[in-house]
Coordinates of C-alpha atoms in Angstrom, one line a residue:
M1470 CA 0.0 0.0 0.0
T1471 CA 1.1 3.5 -0.6
V1472 CA 0.8 4.4 3.1
N1473 CA 3.8 3.5 5.3
L1474 CA 2.4 0.5 7.2
D1475 CA 5.6 0.1 9.2
Q1476 CA 5.3 3.7 10.6
L1477 CA 1.5 3.2 11.2
R1478 CA 2.2 0.0 13.3
R1479 CA 4.2 2.2 15.7
C1480 CA 1.3 4.5 16.3
H1481 CA -0.7 4.3 19.5
V1482 CA -3.8 6.2 18.6
A1483 CA -5.8 7.0 15.5
V1484 CA -8.2 10.0 15.1
D1485 CA -10.9 10.6 12.4
L1486 CA -11.9 14.3 12.7
G1487 CA -15.1 14.5 10.6
A1488 CA -17.4 17.5 10.0
A1489 CA -20.2 15.5 11.7
R1490 CA -18.5 13.2 14.2
T1491 CA -15.1 12.7 15.8
R1492 CA -13.8 9.1 16.3
V1493 CA -10.8 8.0 18.3
F1494 CA -9.3 4.5 18.1
V1495 CA -6.6 3.3 20.6
R1496 CA -4.4 0.4 19.9
G1497 CA -5.4 -2.5 22.1
A1498 CA -8.6 -0.8 23.3
G1499 CA -10.5 -0.4 20.0
L1500 CA -12.9 2.5 19.2
V1501 CA -13.2 4.5 22.4
V1502 CA -14.8 7.8 21.1
D1503 CA -17.6 8.3 18.6
E1504 CA -19.2 11.6 19.3
P1505 CA -20.5 14.6 17.3
S1506 CA -17.8 17.2 16.4
A1507 CA -19.4 20.0 18.5
A1508 CA -18.3 22.1 21.4
A1509 CA -20.4 24.6 23.5
V1510 CA -18.4 27.7 24.7
N1511 CA -19.2 30.5 27.1
T1512 CA -18.4 33.6 25.0
R1513 CA -18.1 35.8 28.2
T1514 CA -15.4 33.7 29.9
G1515 CA -14.1 31.5 27.1
A1516 CA -14.9 28.4 29.2
L1517 CA -15.7 25.1 27.5
I1518 CA -19.2 24.0 28.7
A1519 CA -19.8 20.8 26.8
V1520 CA -18.6 18.6 24.0
G1521 CA -20.0 15.9 21.8
A1522 CA -23.6 14.7 22.1
F1523 CA -24.5 17.2 24.9
A1524 CA -23.2 20.1 22.9
E1525 CA -25.1 18.9 19.9
Q1526 CA -28.3 18.9 21.8
M1527 CA -27.7 22.6 22.7
T1528 CA -27.7 23.6 19.1
G1529 CA -30.3 26.3 18.6
R1530 CA -31.4 26.2 22.3
T1531 CA -28.8 28.3 24.1
P1532 CA -28.8 31.8 25.5
S1533 CA -26.9 34.5 23.7
Y1534 CA -23.7 34.1 25.6
I1535 CA -23.3 30.4 24.9
R1536 CA -22.2 29.4 21.4
V1537 CA -22.1 25.9 19.8
V1538 CA -19.1 25.7 17.5
R1539 CA -17.9 23.1 15.0
P1540 CA -14.1 23.3 14.7
V1541 CA -14.0 20.8 11.7
T1542 CA -15.5 21.5 8.3
G1543 CA -15.4 19.0 5.5
G1544 CA -12.8 16.9 7.3
T1545 CA -10.5 20.0 7.7
V1546 CA -9.7 21.6 11.0
V1547 CA -10.6 25.3 10.8
D1548 CA -10.0 26.1 14.5
I1549 CA -7.0 24.3 15.9
D1550 CA -7.3 25.5 19.5
M1551 CA -11.0 24.6 19.7
A1552 CA -10.4 21.2 18.0
Q1553 CA -7.7 20.4 20.7
R1554 CA -10.0 21.5 23.5
M1555 CA -12.9 19.4 22.0
L1556 CA -10.6 16.3 21.7
R1557 CA -9.4 16.7 25.3
G1558 CA -13.0 16.7 26.5
L1559 CA -14.1 13.8 24.3
I1560 CA -11.1 11.6 25.2
G1561 CA -11.4 12.2 29.0
E1562 CA -8.9 12.6 31.7
K1563 CA -8.3 8.9 32.4
L1564 CA -7.5 8.0 28.8
R1565 CA -5.3 11.1 28.4
R1566 CA -3.2 10.0 31.4
N1567 CA -2.7 6.6 29.9
L1568 CA -1.6 8.1 26.6
R1569 CA 0.8 10.5 28.3
R1570 CA 2.6 7.5 29.8
K1571 CA 3.8 6.6 26.3
P1572 CA 7.4 7.7 26.0
R1573 CA 7.0 8.8 22.4
L1574 CA 3.3 9.1 21.6
R1575 CA 2.6 8.6 17.9
A1576 CA -0.8 9.3 16.3
A1577 CA -2.4 8.7 12.9
A1578 CA -5.2 10.8 11.4
C1579 CA -7.5 10.6 8.4
T1580 CA -7.3 13.4 5.8
P1581 CA -9.6 14.1 2.9
H1582 CA -8.4 13.3 -0.6
D1583 CA -6.2 16.0 -2.1
A1584 CA -6.1 17.9 1.2
D1585 CA -3.9 21.0 0.7
P1586 CA -0.7 21.4 2.8
L1587 CA -2.5 23.9 5.2
A1588 CA -5.2 21.4 5.9
Q1589 CA -2.7 18.6 6.5
R1590 CA -0.7 20.9 8.9
A1591 CA -3.8 21.8 10.8
A1592 CA -4.5 18.1 11.4
V1593 CA -0.9 17.5 12.5
E1594 CA -0.8 20.5 14.9
T1595 CA -4.1 19.5 16.4
L1596 CA -2.7 16.1 17.5
V1597 CA 0.7 17.5 18.4
G1598 CA -1.1 19.8 20.8
L1599 CA -2.5 16.7 22.5
G1600 CA 1.0 15.4 23.1
A1601 CA 1.8 13.4 19.9
R1602 CA 5.5 13.4 19.0
R1603 CA 4.8 12.3 15.5
V1604 CA 1.6 12.2 13.3
E1605 CA 1.0 10.0 10.3
L1606 CA -1.6 11.1 7.7
V1607 CA -3.7 8.6 5.8
D1608 CA -6.1 9.3 3.0
T1609 CA -9.7 8.8 4.1
L1610 CA -10.5 6.8 0.9
I1611 CA -7.8 4.2 1.6
A1612 CA -8.7 3.9 5.3
A1613 CA -12.4 3.5 4.5
A1614 CA -11.6 0.9 1.8
V1615 CA -9.6 -1.1 4.3
G1616 CA -12.3 -0.7 7.0
C1617 CA -15.0 -2.1 4.8
G1618 CA -13.0 -5.1 3.7
L1619 CA -12.2 -4.2 0.1
P1620 CA -9.2 -6.0 -1.4
V1621 CA -7.4 -2.8 -2.0
E1622 CA -3.9 -4.4 -2.3
L1623 CA -4.8 -6.6 -5.3
P1624 CA -4.4 -5.6 -8.9
E1625 CA -8.2 -5.3 -9.3
A1626 CA -10.4 -2.3 -9.4
T1627 CA -12.5 -1.4 -6.4
M1628 CA -14.7 1.7 -6.3
I1629 CA -15.5 3.4 -3.0
M1630 CA -17.7 6.4 -2.3
V1631 CA -17.3 8.1 1.1
C1632 CA -20.5 10.1 1.8
G1633 CA -19.6 12.7 4.5
A1634 CA -21.5 15.6 6.0
A1635 CA -19.8 18.3 3.9
T1636 CA -18.2 16.4 1.0
T1637 CA -18.5 13.2 -1.0
Q1638 CA -15.3 11.5 -2.1
V1639 CA -15.4 9.0 -5.0
A1640 CA -12.3 6.9 -6.0
V1641 CA -11.1 3.9 -7.9
L1642 CA -8.4 1.9 -6.1
S1643 CA -6.0 -0.7 -7.3
L1644 CA -2.7 -2.1 -5.9
G1645 CA -3.2 -0.2 -2.7
S1646 CA -3.2 3.2 -4.4
I1647 CA -5.8 5.7 -5.7
V1648 CA -6.0 5.4 -9.5
T1649 CA -8.4 8.3 -9.9
A1650 CA -10.5 10.2 -7.4
E1651 CA -12.9 13.1 -7.2
R1652 CA -13.9 15.2 -4.2
I1653 CA -17.4 16.7 -4.5
P1654 CA -18.5 19.6 -2.2
V1655 CA -21.9 18.0 -1.6
G1656 CA -22.8 15.9 1.4
G1657 CA -25.4 15.3 4.1
E1658 CA -25.5 19.0 5.0
A1659 CA -26.3 20.0 1.5
I1660 CA -29.2 17.5 1.5
D1661 CA -30.4 19.0 4.8
H1662 CA -30.2 22.5 3.4
A1663 CA -32.2 21.5 0.3
I1664 CA -35.0 20.1 2.6
V1665 CA -35.0 23.2 4.8
Q1666 CA -35.2 25.6 1.7
H1667 CA -38.0 23.5 0.2
L1668 CA -40.1 23.8 3.3
R1669 CA -39.4 27.5 3.6
H1670 CA -40.3 28.4 0.0
H1671 CA -43.2 26.0 -0.6
H1672 CA -44.8 25.8 2.9
E1673 CA -43.5 29.0 4.6
L1674 CA -42.2 26.8 7.5
M1675 CA -38.9 27.1 9.3
L1676 CA -37.7 23.8 10.5
P1677 CA -35.7 23.2 13.7
S1678 CA -32.2 22.1 13.1
Q1679 CA -32.8 18.9 15.0
S1680 CA -35.7 17.9 12.8
V1681 CA -34.0 17.5 9.4
R1682 CA -32.7 14.0 9.9
P1683 CA -36.0 12.6 11.3
L1684 CA -37.7 14.0 8.1
Q1685 CA -35.3 12.1 5.9
I1686 CA -36.0 8.9 7.9
A1687 CA -39.7 9.6 7.6
L1688 CA -39.4 9.0 3.9
S1689 CA -39.8 5.3 5.2
G1690 CA -37.8 2.2 4.3
N1691 CA -38.3 2.9 0.6
G1692 CA -36.7 6.3 1.2
L1693 CA -36.1 8.2 -2.0
T1694 CA -38.0 5.7 -4.2
P1695 CA -41.6 6.5 -5.3
Y1696 CA -43.0 3.7 -3.1
G1697 CA -42.8 5.6 0.2
P1698 CA -45.6 7.4 2.0
E1699 CA -47.4 10.1 0.0
T1700 CA -47.4 12.7 2.8
T1701 CA -45.5 13.3 6.1
E1702 CA -46.5 15.5 9.0
I1703 CA -43.8 18.1 9.9
H1704 CA -43.8 20.5 12.9
G1705 CA -42.0 23.8 12.6
R1706 CA -42.4 27.6 13.0
D1707 CA -44.5 29.8 10.6
V1708 CA -42.3 32.2 8.7
A1709 CA -44.8 35.1 8.9
T1710 CA -46.4 34.8 12.3
G1711 CA -43.6 33.0 14.2
L1712 CA -46.1 30.6 15.7
A1713 CA -45.8 26.8 15.9
R1714 CA -47.5 25.1 12.9
S1715 CA -47.8 21.6 11.4
V1716 CA -48.1 20.9 7.7
Y1717 CA -48.5 17.7 5.7
V1718 CA -45.6 17.6 3.2
D1719 CA -45.7 15.9 -0.2
T1720 CA -42.8 13.4 0.0
A1721 CA -42.5 13.3 -3.8
A1722 CA -41.7 17.0 -3.7
V1723 CA -39.1 16.4 -0.9
R1724 CA -37.5 13.6 -3.0
D1725 CA -37.2 16.0 -5.9
A1726 CA -35.6 18.6 -3.7
I1727 CA -33.1 16.0 -2.4
H1728 CA -32.2 14.9 -5.9
T1729 CA -31.1 18.4 -7.0
P1730 CA -27.8 18.4 -4.9
L1731 CA -27.3 14.7 -5.6
T1732 CA -26.9 15.4 -9.4
A1733 CA -23.4 16.8 -8.6
V1734 CA -22.5 13.4 -7.0
L1735 CA -23.6 11.6 -10.1
D1736 CA -21.5 14.0 -12.2
G1737 CA -18.5 13.2 -10.0
I1738 CA -19.0 9.4 -10.4
G1739 CA -19.1 9.9 -14.2
K1740 CA -15.9 11.9 -14.2
V1741 CA -14.1 9.3 -12.1
L1742 CA -15.2 6.5 -14.5
R1743 CA -14.2 8.6 -17.6
D1744 CA -10.7 9.1 -16.1
C1745 CA -10.3 5.4 -15.2
P1746 CA -8.4 3.0 -17.5
P1747 CA -10.8 0.7 -19.5
D1748 CA -9.5 -2.5 -17.9
L1749 CA -10.4 -1.3 -14.4
V1750 CA -13.8 -0.1 -15.5
A1751 CA -14.5 -3.6 -16.8
D1752 CA -13.8 -4.9 -13.2
L1753 CA -16.2 -2.4 -11.8
A1754 CA -19.1 -3.7 -13.9
D1755 CA -19.1 -6.8 -11.6
R1756 CA -17.8 -5.3 -8.3
G1757 CA -19.8 -2.0 -8.4
I1758 CA -19.6 0.8 -5.9
M1759 CA -19.1 0.4 -2.1
M1760 CA -20.8 3.2 -0.1
V1761 CA -19.4 4.3 3.3
G1762 CA -19.9 7.3 5.5
G1763 CA -22.8 8.5 7.6
S1764 CA -24.7 9.9 4.7
A1765 CA -24.6 6.5 2.9
L1766 CA -27.5 5.6 5.3
L1767 CA -29.8 8.1 3.6
P1768 CA -32.9 5.9 2.7
G1769 CA -33.0 5.0 -1.0
L1770 CA -29.7 6.7 -2.0
D1771 CA -28.1 3.4 -3.0
Q1772 CA -31.1 2.6 -5.2
M1773 CA -30.9 6.0 -6.9
L1774 CA -27.2 5.4 -7.7
R1775 CA -28.0 2.0 -9.0
N1776 CA -30.6 3.3 -11.4
A1777 CA -28.3 6.2 -12.5
T1778 CA -25.2 4.2 -13.1
G1779 CA -26.4 0.7 -13.9
M1780 CA -23.8 -0.7 -11.6
P1781 CA -24.2 -2.8 -8.4
V1782 CA -24.2 -0.5 -5.3
T1783 CA -23.5 -1.9 -1.8
I1784 CA -23.6 -0.2 1.6
A1785 CA -20.9 -1.3 4.0
E1786 CA -21.9 -3.2 7.1
R1787 CA -20.9 -0.2 9.4
P1788 CA -20.6 2.6 6.9
D1789 CA -20.2 5.4 9.5
V1790 CA -17.1 4.0 11.2
C1791 CA -15.3 2.3 8.3
A1792 CA -12.5 4.9 8.0
I1793 CA -11.5 4.8 11.7
L1794 CA -11.8 1.0 11.8
G1795 CA -9.6 0.7 8.7
L1796 CA -7.0 3.0 10.3
G1797 CA -7.2 0.9 13.5
A1798 CA -6.5 -2.2 11.5
M1799 CA -3.4 -0.6 10.1
L1800 CA -2.3 0.4 13.6
E1801 CA -2.7 -3.2 14.9
G1802 CA -0.9 -4.8 12.0
R1803 CA -3.9 -6.6 10.5
V1804 CA -3.2 -5.2 7.0
Q1805 CA -0.3 -6.9 5.1
P1806 CA 1.5 -5.0 2.4
L1807 CA 1.7 -6.4 -1.1
V1808 CA 5.2 -7.8 -1.8
L1809 CA 6.3 -7.4 -5.4
N1810 CA 9.2 -9.7 -6.3
P1811 CA 11.1 -8.3 -9.2
L1812 CA 12.1 -10.7 -11.9
A1813 CA 15.6 -11.9 -11.6
G1814 CA 18.1 -11.0 -14.3

């Protein structure tokens, strides 16, 4: 594999800083942190009030002097100091003490594909501030492919789509490397925004921030397909009067609103396939696309991709934690590098 497996085996902890959730894997202990990437701060004193799930619950419900911040956007750390404080709170004092006992603490982190040097440096400085002496960076696409069990080290094509909160990354892998990849600035947040704007423009209803995901799930098990319920009751605030109001929303119209941002994802998949060598595309006709990431669980998204591409589409067993589990497998030495024996002579 293109990542340095020998260096990764020396790491003690792996971190996946995502726009939606932060996950921490400790060698020998497994996945120890899986919490929302949110922190609540008192703007008067600068004190950290809450992190993770509790801070997430505060969104939209706090007095003016308490602000809920998200120090990670699109897999990139935008506020290093706040990201460090959030990580300290999520890891907890007991685990921090155990990590500090390591004489030379090494850490690994997932980074988005084609992350610029500033984004890579921000990830490194975030973990160095927690006591890491050395930080190894691994492409999220490779870590997620390892985590969902794809044979990335073989000379065969595997296609993976990482559906994140802020971005969607699509890649074709072979021989442990990325052959071609595309990073699309459309993710779960864009789908949430499309639903909120649809309700505001067509029903004059403002939706609470916590109600977007339940609305997506309310599209039923058939999700984005036309076989779901015809209407869904939604509670929100009237734009004109500010009073609480309930409306019955036509789910077909919501499906159309969701499809609009997803066309960019389909365009990205088409670009990756056009840039891919023909021999690898032939492999993909049978293997299809593996979907990972939290937004891969959007009901009916896999069926929509299946209809648009004509290729098999599979959702990983645990799509939301594939990247951190793949990184953990590299830390614990469960991934063997491909050994190429040059021909003698």
